[in-house]
mmCIF file of C-alpha atoms in Angstrom:
data_model
loop_
_atom_site.group_PDB
_atom_site.id
_atom_site.type_symbol
_atom_site.label_atom_id
_atom_site.label_comp_id
_atom_site.label_asym_id
_atom_site.label_seq_id
_atom_site.Cartn_x
_atom_site.Cartn_y
_atom_site.Cartn_z
ATOM 1 C CA UNK A 96 -11.746 26.033 -21.653
ATOM 2 C CA UNK A 97 -9.441 28.423 -19.820
ATOM 3 C CA UNK A 98 -6.767 25.742 -19.551
ATOM 4 C CA UNK A 99 -6.963 24.880 -23.258
ATOM 5 C CA UNK A 100 -7.009 28.587 -24.209
ATOM 6 C CA UNK A 101 -3.664 29.063 -22.495
ATOM 7 C CA UNK A 102 -2.118 26.189 -24.470
ATOM 8 C CA UNK A 103 -3.587 26.527 -27.962
ATOM 9 C CA UNK A 104 -1.102 29.173 -29.096
ATOM 10 C CA UNK A 105 -1.699 32.053 -31.527
ATOM 11 C CA UNK A 106 -1.646 32.666 -35.241
ATOM 12 C CA UNK A 107 -2.731 30.439 -38.106
ATOM 13 C CA UNK A 108 -1.415 27.292 -36.410
ATOM 14 C CA UNK A 109 -3.186 27.813 -33.095
ATOM 15 C CA UNK A 110 -5.217 25.018 -31.565
ATOM 16 C CA UNK A 111 -8.812 24.439 -32.667
ATOM 17 C CA UNK A 112 -10.597 25.033 -29.356
ATOM 18 C CA UNK A 113 -10.305 27.510 -26.495
ATOM 19 C CA UNK A 114 -12.434 29.042 -23.786
ATOM 20 C CA UNK A 115 -15.347 30.042 -26.029
ATOM 21 C CA UNK A 116 -15.517 26.700 -27.843
ATOM 22 C CA UNK A 117 -15.461 24.719 -24.624
ATOM 23 C CA UNK A 118 -18.034 26.937 -22.929
ATOM 24 C CA UNK A 119 -20.410 26.705 -25.910
ATOM 25 C CA UNK A 120 -19.853 22.944 -26.175
ATOM 26 C CA UNK A 121 -20.817 22.421 -22.542
ATOM 27 C CA UNK A 122 -23.866 24.660 -23.015
ATOM 28 C CA UNK A 123 -24.867 22.721 -26.130
ATOM 29 C CA UNK A 124 -24.698 19.461 -24.226
ATOM 30 C CA UNK A 125 -26.936 20.873 -21.509
ATOM 31 C CA UNK A 126 -29.493 22.136 -24.007
ATOM 32 C CA UNK A 127 -29.578 18.808 -25.860
ATOM 33 C CA UNK A 128 -30.177 16.912 -22.626
ATOM 34 C CA UNK A 129 -32.782 19.407 -21.395
ATOM 35 C CA UNK A 130 -34.953 19.634 -24.496
ATOM 36 C CA UNK A 131 -34.052 16.764 -26.799
ATOM 37 C CA UNK A 132 -33.453 13.669 -24.711
ATOM 38 C CA UNK A 133 -31.081 10.808 -25.440
ATOM 39 C CA UNK A 134 -31.473 10.868 -29.213
ATOM 40 C CA UNK A 135 -30.569 14.557 -29.561
ATOM 41 C CA UNK A 136 -27.650 14.124 -27.133
ATOM 42 C CA UNK A 137 -26.328 11.294 -29.342
ATOM 43 C CA UNK A 138 -26.652 13.481 -32.448
ATOM 44 C CA UNK A 139 -24.947 16.398 -30.703
ATOM 45 C CA UNK A 140 -22.117 14.167 -29.469
ATOM 46 C CA UNK A 141 -21.624 12.891 -33.006
ATOM 47 C CA UNK A 142 -21.468 16.441 -34.355
ATOM 48 C CA UNK A 143 -18.937 17.526 -31.724
ATOM 49 C CA UNK A 144 -16.923 14.389 -32.401
ATOM 50 C CA UNK A 145 -16.765 15.121 -36.122
ATOM 51 C CA UNK A 146 -15.804 18.745 -35.427
ATOM 52 C CA UNK A 147 -13.029 17.562 -33.090
ATOM 53 C CA UNK A 148 -11.723 15.159 -35.732
ATOM 54 C CA UNK A 149 -11.755 17.953 -38.326
ATOM 55 C CA UNK A 150 -9.746 20.179 -35.970
ATOM 56 C CA UNK A 151 -7.266 17.365 -35.352
ATOM 57 C CA UNK A 152 -6.793 16.768 -39.075
ATOM 58 C CA UNK A 153 -6.255 20.475 -39.654
ATOM 59 C CA UNK A 154 -3.595 20.614 -36.943
ATOM 60 C CA UNK A 155 -1.935 17.542 -38.372
ATOM 61 C CA UNK A 156 -1.907 19.094 -41.857
ATOM 62 C CA UNK A 157 -0.597 22.486 -40.706
ATOM 63 C CA UNK A 158 1.853 21.345 -38.091
ATOM 64 C CA UNK A 159 3.311 18.256 -39.690
ATOM 65 C CA UNK A 160 3.759 16.348 -36.388
ATOM 66 C CA UNK A 161 1.029 14.500 -34.558
ATOM 67 C CA UNK A 162 -0.525 17.117 -32.220
ATOM 68 C CA UNK A 163 -2.234 14.525 -30.033
ATOM 69 C CA UNK A 164 -5.933 14.077 -29.301
ATOM 70 C CA UNK A 165 -6.124 15.619 -25.842
ATOM 71 C CA UNK A 166 -8.059 18.739 -26.849
ATOM 72 C CA UNK A 167 -10.420 16.801 -29.129
ATOM 73 C CA UNK A 168 -11.219 14.202 -26.459
ATOM 74 C CA UNK A 169 -11.661 16.935 -23.846
ATOM 75 C CA UNK A 170 -14.076 18.752 -26.171
ATOM 76 C CA UNK A 171 -16.310 15.698 -26.607
ATOM 77 C CA UNK A 172 -16.095 15.033 -22.870
ATOM 78 C CA UNK A 173 -17.147 18.623 -22.155
ATOM 79 C CA UNK A 174 -20.275 18.134 -24.289
ATOM 80 C CA UNK A 175 -21.145 14.953 -22.376
ATOM 81 C CA UNK A 176 -20.528 16.676 -19.030
ATOM 82 C CA UNK A 177 -22.858 19.455 -20.126
ATOM 83 C CA UNK A 178 -25.504 16.841 -20.882
ATOM 84 C CA UNK A 179 -24.861 15.104 -17.546
ATOM 85 C CA UNK A 180 -25.581 18.330 -15.653
ATOM 86 C CA UNK A 181 -29.275 17.847 -16.455
ATOM 87 C CA UNK A 182 -29.516 14.722 -14.280
ATOM 88 C CA UNK A 183 -26.379 14.715 -12.077
ATOM 89 C CA UNK A 184 -25.144 18.288 -11.508
ATOM 90 C CA UNK A 185 -22.854 17.501 -8.571
ATOM 91 C CA UNK A 186 -21.210 14.549 -10.334
ATOM 92 C CA UNK A 187 -20.805 16.561 -13.521
ATOM 93 C CA UNK A 188 -19.129 19.421 -11.660
ATOM 94 C CA UNK A 189 -16.757 17.058 -9.870
ATOM 95 C CA UNK A 190 -15.805 15.322 -13.123
ATOM 96 C CA UNK A 191 -15.246 18.668 -14.827
ATOM 97 C CA UNK A 192 -12.788 19.683 -12.117
ATOM 98 C CA UNK A 193 -11.010 16.325 -12.467
ATOM 99 C CA UNK A 194 -10.718 16.833 -16.243
ATOM 100 C CA UNK A 195 -9.294 20.331 -15.736
ATOM 101 C CA UNK A 196 -6.728 19.015 -13.243
ATOM 102 C CA UNK A 197 -5.613 16.317 -15.675
ATOM 103 C CA UNK A 198 -5.234 18.877 -18.458
ATOM 104 C CA UNK A 199 -3.391 21.397 -16.267
ATOM 105 C CA UNK A 200 -0.855 18.856 -15.008
ATOM 106 C CA UNK A 201 0.258 17.637 -18.428
ATOM 107 C CA UNK A 202 3.985 18.203 -17.875
ATOM 108 C CA UNK A 203 3.931 16.591 -14.453
ATOM 109 C CA UNK A 204 2.123 13.507 -15.704
ATOM 110 C CA UNK A 205 4.469 13.226 -18.686
ATOM 111 C CA UNK A 206 7.515 13.505 -16.432
ATOM 112 C CA UNK A 207 6.216 10.837 -14.069
ATOM 113 C CA UNK A 208 5.359 8.456 -16.895
ATOM 114 C CA UNK A 209 8.552 8.950 -18.902
ATOM 115 C CA UNK A 210 11.232 9.743 -16.317
ATOM 116 C CA UNK A 211 10.155 8.959 -12.759
ATOM 117 C CA UNK A 212 8.586 5.514 -13.172
ATOM 118 C CA UNK A 213 10.752 2.610 -14.241
ATOM 119 C CA UNK A 214 9.626 -0.362 -16.322
ATOM 120 C CA UNK A 215 9.836 -2.582 -13.231
ATOM 121 C CA UNK A 216 7.647 -0.219 -11.202
ATOM 122 C CA UNK A 217 5.005 -0.143 -13.930
ATOM 123 C CA UNK A 218 5.100 -3.938 -14.097
ATOM 124 C CA UNK A 219 4.755 -4.189 -10.301
ATOM 125 C CA UNK A 220 1.835 -1.770 -10.284
ATOM 126 C CA UNK A 221 0.005 -3.740 -12.964
ATOM 127 C CA UNK A 222 0.721 -6.976 -11.122
ATOM 128 C CA UNK A 223 -0.815 -5.601 -7.946
ATOM 129 C CA UNK A 224 -3.816 -4.238 -9.872
ATOM 130 C CA UNK A 225 -4.340 -7.668 -11.414
ATOM 131 C CA UNK A 226 -4.141 -9.339 -8.006
ATOM 132 C CA UNK A 227 -6.720 -6.950 -6.540
ATOM 133 C CA UNK A 228 -9.111 -6.368 -9.461
ATOM 134 C CA UNK A 229 -8.913 -9.595 -11.478
ATOM 135 C CA UNK A 230 -7.901 -12.456 -9.191
ATOM 136 C CA UNK A 231 -9.566 -11.403 -5.922
ATOM 137 C CA UNK A 232 -13.152 -11.205 -7.299
ATOM 138 C CA UNK A 233 -12.724 -14.678 -8.826
ATOM 139 C CA UNK A 234 -11.484 -16.379 -5.649
ATOM 140 C CA UNK A 235 -14.278 -18.349 -3.875
ATOM 141 C CA UNK A 236 -15.406 -16.832 -0.597
ATOM 142 C CA UNK A 237 -16.205 -19.980 1.376
ATOM 143 C CA UNK A 238 -14.622 -22.089 4.066
ATOM 144 C CA UNK A 239 -12.618 -25.211 3.224
ATOM 145 C CA UNK A 240 -10.732 -27.867 5.195
ATOM 146 C CA UNK A 241 -11.081 -28.792 8.861
ATOM 147 C CA UNK A 242 -13.935 -26.850 10.419
ATOM 148 C CA UNK A 243 -14.039 -24.804 7.166
ATOM 149 C CA UNK A 244 -11.070 -22.889 8.546
ATOM 150 C CA UNK A 245 -9.443 -22.112 5.194
ATOM 151 C CA UNK A 246 -11.088 -19.299 3.218
ATOM 152 C CA UNK A 247 -9.313 -18.710 -0.140
ATOM 153 C CA UNK A 248 -10.821 -15.244 -0.488
ATOM 154 C CA UNK A 249 -9.470 -14.202 2.910
ATOM 155 C CA UNK A 250 -6.030 -15.598 2.092
ATOM 156 C CA UNK A 251 -5.790 -13.703 -1.190
ATOM 157 C CA UNK A 252 -7.203 -10.559 0.405
ATOM 158 C CA UNK A 253 -4.333 -10.606 2.883
ATOM 159 C CA UNK A 254 -1.890 -10.992 -0.015
ATOM 160 C CA UNK A 255 -3.348 -7.889 -1.662
ATOM 161 C CA UNK A 256 -3.226 -5.915 1.599
ATOM 162 C CA UNK A 257 0.410 -6.793 2.213
ATOM 163 C CA UNK A 258 1.322 -5.897 -1.369
ATOM 164 C CA UNK A 259 -0.446 -2.556 -0.973
ATOM 165 C CA UNK A 260 1.324 -1.741 2.282
ATOM 166 C CA UNK A 261 4.680 -2.632 0.751
ATOM 167 C CA UNK A 262 3.896 -0.438 -2.254
ATOM 168 C CA UNK A 263 3.049 2.541 -0.051
ATOM 169 C CA UNK A 264 6.314 2.068 1.812
ATOM 170 C CA UNK A 265 8.243 1.949 -1.456
ATOM 171 C CA UNK A 266 6.633 5.217 -2.602
ATOM 172 C CA UNK A 267 7.584 6.813 0.723
ATOM 173 C CA UNK A 268 11.191 5.693 0.284
ATOM 174 C CA UNK A 269 11.377 7.224 -3.185
ATOM 175 C CA UNK A 270 9.768 10.450 -1.977
ATOM 176 C CA UNK A 271 11.987 10.866 1.120
ATOM 177 C CA UNK A 272 15.259 9.919 -0.549
ATOM 178 C CA UNK A 273 18.305 8.107 0.801
ATOM 179 C CA UNK A 274 19.310 10.553 3.559
ATOM 180 C CA UNK A 275 17.724 8.344 6.195
ATOM 181 C CA UNK A 276 17.979 5.320 3.952
ATOM 182 C CA UNK A 277 18.703 2.595 6.483
ATOM 183 C CA UNK A 278 16.044 3.778 8.908
ATOM 184 C CA UNK A 279 13.352 4.185 6.254
ATOM 185 C CA UNK A 280 14.267 1.015 4.395
ATOM 186 C CA UNK A 281 14.248 -0.893 7.693
ATOM 187 C CA UNK A 282 10.735 0.320 8.450
ATOM 188 C CA UNK A 283 9.557 -0.501 4.925
ATOM 189 C CA UNK A 284 11.273 -3.888 4.882
ATOM 190 C CA UNK A 285 9.476 -4.687 8.120
ATOM 191 C CA UNK A 286 6.259 -4.963 6.118
ATOM 192 C CA UNK A 287 7.877 -7.730 4.091
ATOM 193 C CA UNK A 288 9.639 -9.532 6.944
ATOM 194 C CA UNK A 289 10.777 -7.844 10.112
ATOM 195 C CA UNK A 290 12.643 -11.000 11.113
ATOM 196 C CA UNK A 291 14.709 -11.004 7.945
ATOM 197 C CA UNK A 292 15.244 -7.255 8.280
ATOM 198 C CA UNK A 293 16.771 -7.719 11.728
ATOM 199 C CA UNK A 294 19.157 -10.313 10.313
ATOM 200 C CA UNK A 295 20.014 -8.209 7.249
ATOM 201 C CA UNK A 296 20.761 -5.123 9.305
ATOM 202 C CA UNK A 297 22.848 -7.218 11.675
ATOM 203 C CA UNK A 298 24.993 -8.406 8.785
ATOM 204 C CA UNK A 299 25.397 -4.830 7.598
ATOM 205 C CA UNK A 300 26.414 -3.636 11.051
ATOM 206 C CA UNK A 301 28.981 -6.413 11.218
ATOM 207 C CA UNK A 302 30.436 -5.568 7.796
ATOM 208 C CA UNK A 303 30.321 -1.787 8.329
ATOM 209 C CA UNK A 304 30.815 -0.961 12.032
ATOM 210 C CA UNK A 305 30.198 2.754 11.423
ATOM 211 C CA UNK A 306 26.614 1.905 10.532
ATOM 212 C CA UNK A 307 25.906 0.205 13.850
ATOM 213 C CA UNK A 308 23.413 2.741 15.186
ATOM 214 C CA UNK A 309 21.591 3.266 11.873
ATOM 215 C CA UNK A 310 21.312 -0.518 11.571
ATOM 216 C CA UNK A 311 19.913 -0.824 15.110
ATOM 217 C CA UNK A 312 17.415 1.959 14.359
ATOM 218 C CA UNK A 313 16.364 0.193 11.167
ATOM 219 C CA UNK A 314 15.917 -3.127 12.979
ATOM 220 C CA UNK A 315 13.735 -1.578 15.682
ATOM 221 C CA UNK A 316 11.821 0.438 13.069
ATOM 222 C CA UNK A 317 10.976 -2.840 11.346
ATOM 223 C CA UNK A 318 9.291 -3.911 14.592
ATOM 224 C CA UNK A 319 7.066 -0.834 14.328
ATOM 225 C CA UNK A 320 6.067 -2.119 10.901
ATOM 226 C CA UNK A 321 5.324 -5.524 12.417
ATOM 227 C CA UNK A 322 2.845 -4.018 14.869
ATOM 228 C CA UNK A 323 1.217 -1.871 12.167
ATOM 229 C CA UNK A 324 0.907 -4.772 9.743
ATOM 230 C CA UNK A 325 -0.413 -7.037 12.496
ATOM 231 C CA UNK A 326 -3.170 -4.515 13.236
ATOM 232 C CA UNK A 327 -4.043 -4.232 9.531
ATOM 233 C CA UNK A 328 -4.186 -8.007 9.114
ATOM 234 C CA UNK A 329 -6.406 -8.409 12.168
ATOM 235 C CA UNK A 330 -8.688 -5.602 10.995
ATOM 236 C CA UNK A 331 -9.130 -7.389 7.670
ATOM 237 C CA UNK A 332 -9.620 -10.793 9.286
ATOM 238 C CA UNK A 333 -11.602 -10.142 12.445
ATOM 239 C CA UNK A 334 -12.263 -6.589 13.733
ATOM 240 C CA UNK A 335 -13.575 -8.064 16.992
ATOM 241 C CA UNK A 336 -10.228 -9.763 17.640
ATOM 242 C CA UNK A 337 -8.435 -6.518 16.870
ATOM 243 C CA UNK A 338 -10.498 -4.770 19.527
ATOM 244 C CA UNK A 339 -9.432 -7.418 22.055
ATOM 245 C CA UNK A 340 -5.711 -6.818 21.379
ATOM 246 C CA UNK A 341 -5.885 -3.135 20.478
ATOM 247 C CA UNK A 342 -4.433 -1.907 23.774
ATOM 248 C CA UNK A 343 -1.498 -4.376 23.730
ATOM 249 C CA UNK A 344 -0.732 -3.407 20.121
ATOM 250 C CA UNK A 345 -0.886 0.301 20.948
ATOM 251 C CA UNK A 346 1.483 -0.205 23.883
ATOM 252 C CA UNK A 347 3.845 -2.316 21.754
ATOM 253 C CA UNK A 348 3.763 0.212 18.926
ATOM 254 C CA UNK A 349 4.465 3.158 21.218
ATOM 255 C CA UNK A 350 7.334 1.267 22.844
ATOM 256 C CA UNK A 351 8.838 0.437 19.445
ATOM 257 C CA UNK A 352 8.449 4.010 18.212
ATOM 258 C CA UNK A 353 9.951 5.374 21.422
ATOM 259 C CA UNK A 354 12.993 3.103 21.315
ATOM 260 C CA UNK A 355 13.482 3.681 17.589
ATOM 261 C CA UNK A 356 13.255 7.428 18.230
ATOM 262 C CA UNK A 357 15.867 7.175 20.962
ATOM 263 C CA UNK A 358 18.231 5.248 18.685
ATOM 264 C CA UNK A 359 17.574 7.714 15.873
ATOM 265 C CA UNK A 360 18.399 10.667 18.099
ATOM 266 C CA UNK A 361 21.694 9.005 19.009
ATOM 267 C CA UNK A 362 22.552 8.242 15.399
ATOM 268 C CA UNK A 363 21.964 11.794 14.150
ATOM 269 C CA UNK A 364 25.694 12.405 14.538
ATOM 270 C CA UNK A 365 26.438 9.514 12.204
ATOM 271 C CA UNK A 366 26.481 10.309 8.503
ATOM 272 C CA UNK A 367 23.785 8.199 6.836
ATOM 273 C CA UNK A 368 24.743 5.826 4.068
ATOM 274 C CA UNK A 369 23.977 7.161 0.606
ATOM 275 C CA UNK A 370 24.274 3.752 -1.063
ATOM 276 C CA UNK A 371 20.671 2.597 -0.717
ATOM 277 C CA UNK A 372 19.140 0.147 -3.162
ATOM 278 C CA UNK A 373 15.432 0.774 -3.647
ATOM 279 C CA UNK A 374 14.728 -2.729 -4.847
ATOM 280 C CA UNK A 375 11.184 -3.503 -6.027
ATOM 281 C CA UNK A 376 7.890 -1.975 -4.953
ATOM 282 C CA UNK A 377 6.927 -5.305 -3.413
ATOM 283 C CA UNK A 378 7.954 -8.931 -3.520
ATOM 284 C CA UNK A 379 5.130 -10.954 -5.051
ATOM 285 C CA UNK A 380 6.844 -14.218 -4.123
ATOM 286 C CA UNK A 381 6.956 -13.103 -0.493
ATOM 287 C CA UNK A 382 3.243 -12.323 -0.567
ATOM 288 C CA UNK A 383 2.463 -15.719 -2.099
ATOM 289 C CA UNK A 384 4.657 -17.453 0.471
ATOM 290 C CA UNK A 385 2.770 -15.638 3.211
ATOM 291 C CA UNK A 386 -0.490 -16.917 1.741
ATOM 292 C CA UNK A 387 0.808 -20.489 1.727
ATOM 293 C CA UNK A 388 2.037 -20.177 5.298
ATOM 294 C CA UNK A 389 -1.313 -18.740 6.333
ATOM 295 C CA UNK A 390 -3.159 -21.607 4.672
ATOM 296 C CA UNK A 391 -1.054 -24.207 6.447
ATOM 297 C CA UNK A 392 -1.378 -22.432 9.778
ATOM 298 C CA UNK A 393 -5.162 -22.145 9.406
ATOM 299 C CA UNK A 394 -5.486 -25.881 8.818
ATOM 300 C CA UNK A 395 -3.090 -26.854 11.632
ATOM 301 C CA UNK A 396 -4.641 -24.532 14.204
ATOM 302 C CA UNK A 397 -8.153 -25.625 13.270
ATOM 303 C CA UNK A 398 -7.160 -29.273 13.659
ATOM 304 C CA UNK A 399 -5.509 -28.574 17.023
ATOM 305 C CA UNK A 400 -8.602 -26.676 18.107
ATOM 306 C CA UNK A 401 -10.728 -29.679 17.173
ATOM 307 C CA UNK A 402 -8.479 -32.073 19.104
ATOM 308 C CA UNK A 403 -7.572 -30.210 22.277
ATOM 309 C CA UNK A 404 -9.644 -27.027 22.266
ATOM 310 C CA UNK A 405 -8.537 -23.422 22.459
ATOM 311 C CA UNK A 406 -5.154 -24.372 23.920
ATOM 312 C CA UNK A 407 -4.404 -26.009 20.568
ATOM 313 C CA UNK A 408 -4.926 -22.686 18.804
ATOM 314 C CA UNK A 409 -2.477 -21.016 21.156
ATOM 315 C CA UNK A 410 0.104 -23.772 20.654
ATOM 316 C CA UNK A 411 -0.277 -23.661 16.881
ATOM 317 C CA UNK A 412 -0.039 -19.872 16.761
ATOM 318 C CA UNK A 413 3.029 -19.878 18.999
ATOM 319 C CA UNK A 414 4.820 -22.422 16.813
ATOM 320 C CA UNK A 415 3.872 -20.629 13.599
ATOM 321 C CA UNK A 416 4.930 -17.304 15.125
ATOM 322 C CA UNK A 417 8.566 -18.359 14.946
ATOM 323 C CA UNK A 418 8.235 -17.997 11.160
ATOM 324 C CA UNK A 419 5.635 -15.250 10.765
ATOM 325 C CA UNK A 420 3.510 -13.474 13.362
ATOM 326 C CA UNK A 421 0.945 -12.098 10.885
ATOM 327 C CA UNK A 422 -0.006 -15.520 9.481
ATOM 328 C CA UNK A 423 -0.281 -17.056 12.934
ATOM 329 C CA UNK A 424 -2.320 -14.163 14.299
ATOM 330 C CA UNK A 425 -4.577 -14.130 11.240
ATOM 331 C CA UNK A 426 -5.280 -17.837 11.641
ATOM 332 C CA UNK A 427 -6.529 -17.323 15.183
ATOM 333 C CA UNK A 428 -8.515 -14.268 14.120
ATOM 334 C CA UNK A 429 -10.074 -16.243 11.249
ATOM 335 C CA UNK A 430 -11.258 -18.882 13.706
ATOM 336 C CA UNK A 431 -12.782 -16.113 15.824
ATOM 337 C CA UNK A 432 -14.424 -14.550 12.777
ATOM 338 C CA UNK A 433 -16.012 -17.892 11.847
ATOM 339 C CA UNK A 434 -17.301 -18.368 15.407
ATOM 340 C CA UNK A 435 -15.066 -21.346 16.229
ATOM 341 C CA UNK A 436 -13.545 -19.481 19.155
ATOM 342 C CA UNK A 437 -14.378 -16.182 20.834
ATOM 343 C CA UNK A 438 -12.447 -12.997 19.993
ATOM 344 C CA UNK A 439 -11.255 -12.862 23.608
ATOM 345 C CA UNK A 440 -9.878 -16.386 23.293
ATOM 346 C CA UNK A 441 -8.057 -15.373 20.105
ATOM 347 C CA UNK A 442 -6.138 -12.626 21.923
ATOM 348 C CA UNK A 443 -3.727 -15.007 23.645
ATOM 349 C CA UNK A 444 -2.726 -16.831 20.427
ATOM 350 C CA UNK A 445 -2.113 -13.450 18.772
ATOM 351 C CA UNK A 446 0.193 -12.337 21.569
ATOM 352 C CA UNK A 447 1.834 -15.780 21.668
ATOM 353 C CA UNK A 448 2.650 -15.459 17.959
ATOM 354 C CA UNK A 449 4.078 -11.975 18.556
ATOM 355 C CA UNK A 450 6.219 -13.350 21.391
ATOM 356 C CA UNK A 451 7.707 -16.287 19.517
ATOM 357 C CA UNK A 452 8.342 -14.079 16.498
ATOM 358 C CA UNK A 453 10.255 -11.712 18.767
ATOM 359 C CA UNK A 454 12.393 -14.664 19.904
ATOM 360 C CA UNK A 455 13.197 -15.410 16.244
ATOM 361 C CA UNK A 456 14.328 -11.809 15.767
ATOM 362 C CA UNK A 457 16.542 -11.971 18.816
ATOM 363 C CA UNK A 458 18.170 -15.202 17.614
ATOM 364 C CA UNK A 459 18.869 -13.649 14.210
ATOM 365 C CA UNK A 460 20.242 -10.507 15.816
ATOM 366 C CA UNK A 461 22.800 -12.582 17.724
ATOM 367 C CA UNK A 462 23.545 -14.863 14.800
ATOM 368 C CA UNK A 463 23.937 -12.237 12.067
ATOM 369 C CA UNK A 464 25.187 -9.144 13.863
ATOM 370 C CA UNK A 465 27.848 -8.129 16.318
ATOM 371 C CA UNK A 466 27.456 -8.498 20.047
ATOM 372 C CA UNK A 467 26.778 -4.789 20.497
ATOM 373 C CA UNK A 468 24.181 -4.824 17.735
ATOM 374 C CA UNK A 469 22.440 -7.837 19.253
ATOM 375 C CA UNK A 470 22.372 -6.315 22.734
ATOM 376 C CA UNK A 471 20.884 -3.009 21.568
ATOM 377 C CA UNK A 472 18.306 -4.697 19.347
ATOM 378 C CA UNK A 473 17.316 -7.223 22.009
ATOM 379 C CA UNK A 474 16.790 -4.447 24.555
ATOM 380 C CA UNK A 475 14.336 -2.830 22.163
ATOM 381 C CA UNK A 476 12.609 -6.138 21.436
ATOM 382 C CA UNK A 477 12.263 -6.884 25.144
ATOM 383 C CA UNK A 478 10.731 -3.461 25.784
ATOM 384 C CA UNK A 479 8.227 -3.935 22.952
ATOM 385 C CA UNK A 480 7.227 -7.407 24.133
ATOM 386 C CA UNK A 481 6.891 -6.291 27.763
ATOM 387 C CA UNK A 482 4.714 -3.391 26.644
ATOM 388 C CA UNK A 483 2.446 -5.735 24.658
ATOM 389 C CA UNK A 484 1.857 -8.122 27.560
ATOM 390 C CA UNK A 485 1.550 -5.201 29.958
ATOM 391 C CA UNK A 486 -1.163 -3.744 27.738
ATOM 392 C CA UNK A 487 -2.956 -7.078 27.747
ATOM 393 C CA UNK A 488 -2.792 -7.257 31.561
ATOM 394 C CA UNK A 489 -4.201 -3.740 31.845
ATOM 395 C CA UNK A 490 -6.987 -4.577 29.375
ATOM 396 C CA UNK A 491 -7.964 -7.552 31.537
ATOM 397 C CA UNK A 492 -8.171 -5.345 34.605
ATOM 398 C CA UNK A 493 -10.209 -2.558 33.016
ATOM 399 C CA UNK A 494 -12.248 -4.976 30.881
#
């Protein structure tokens, strides 16, 4: 009521409801629920609805332009919240605060909807919502293929997780701005494909030598994203496997952050590039491709496990890791989650996938970038990989 009072204006053309109307409406809803039950609440809601419509029509007649229905809808909602207090006081209070926040931030919401968000961003957001809220509940949650290793629900769940992580990174890039564009975009792109990011930054460093250090920082930052995404994927697939490789991942992540921080400190003297393309919030095709790769890897590793035991899982994960470490690691974790192998046995395939994926990054760094770029990136990659295996060795000792 206070919020609407401040906006309704003064004089003959003022809005139809303010602090007194809203307070009395909420009180009326409470009384109807307390003494009349559902039938009286329905009658009261109908009366308030008619009164709100009458106020809207009066505003439309006096003002000429469409005044909107915000106040009228809020008035009816206030009556219902007053009725809800009778049975759910805490929920009603929380919803009332949420309604007030929505009303008070009108200009901000309008600016975001009309100016900040682009058509492509709205489309991407709806696409992700559809993937998570429509498709995911419909996907069967049962094992298929050799040893029932392929679970469609798990595959699509990973797609949704990766899309969500990419979306969060995109929001961070828009919020931070282009000042540290290469570094931030490198970290964000790492959630899509760290391997491709290393190659892309190498090509940029070759074309624009002044951007060598920012490109190296971006490439190493993408490795941080690899470790983070790997942990998220394992947590979604098999928390027990994540616990087995948690120390190696922590060591690898700290090493990547440390090296990226060192490169960043050195590049502070270099003026960052202002020509940064935001691109899309996430690449749906990339997420689908990841799902297909994961499906193939799950089937191959399960078949190898059936033929030659746990060593087959390690071999399959290592081979698949050249293309994508998350898919390969998730396949081993899925086998552990289904009981085909132990979580401890899944740790080696996960680290093998991380190792072969690091080799792919190093090859791309040499192939796409300059010699200096490749050397600096490979030093960082070697440190990260050594930290991961060192963490695993320590975990074996203390475990």
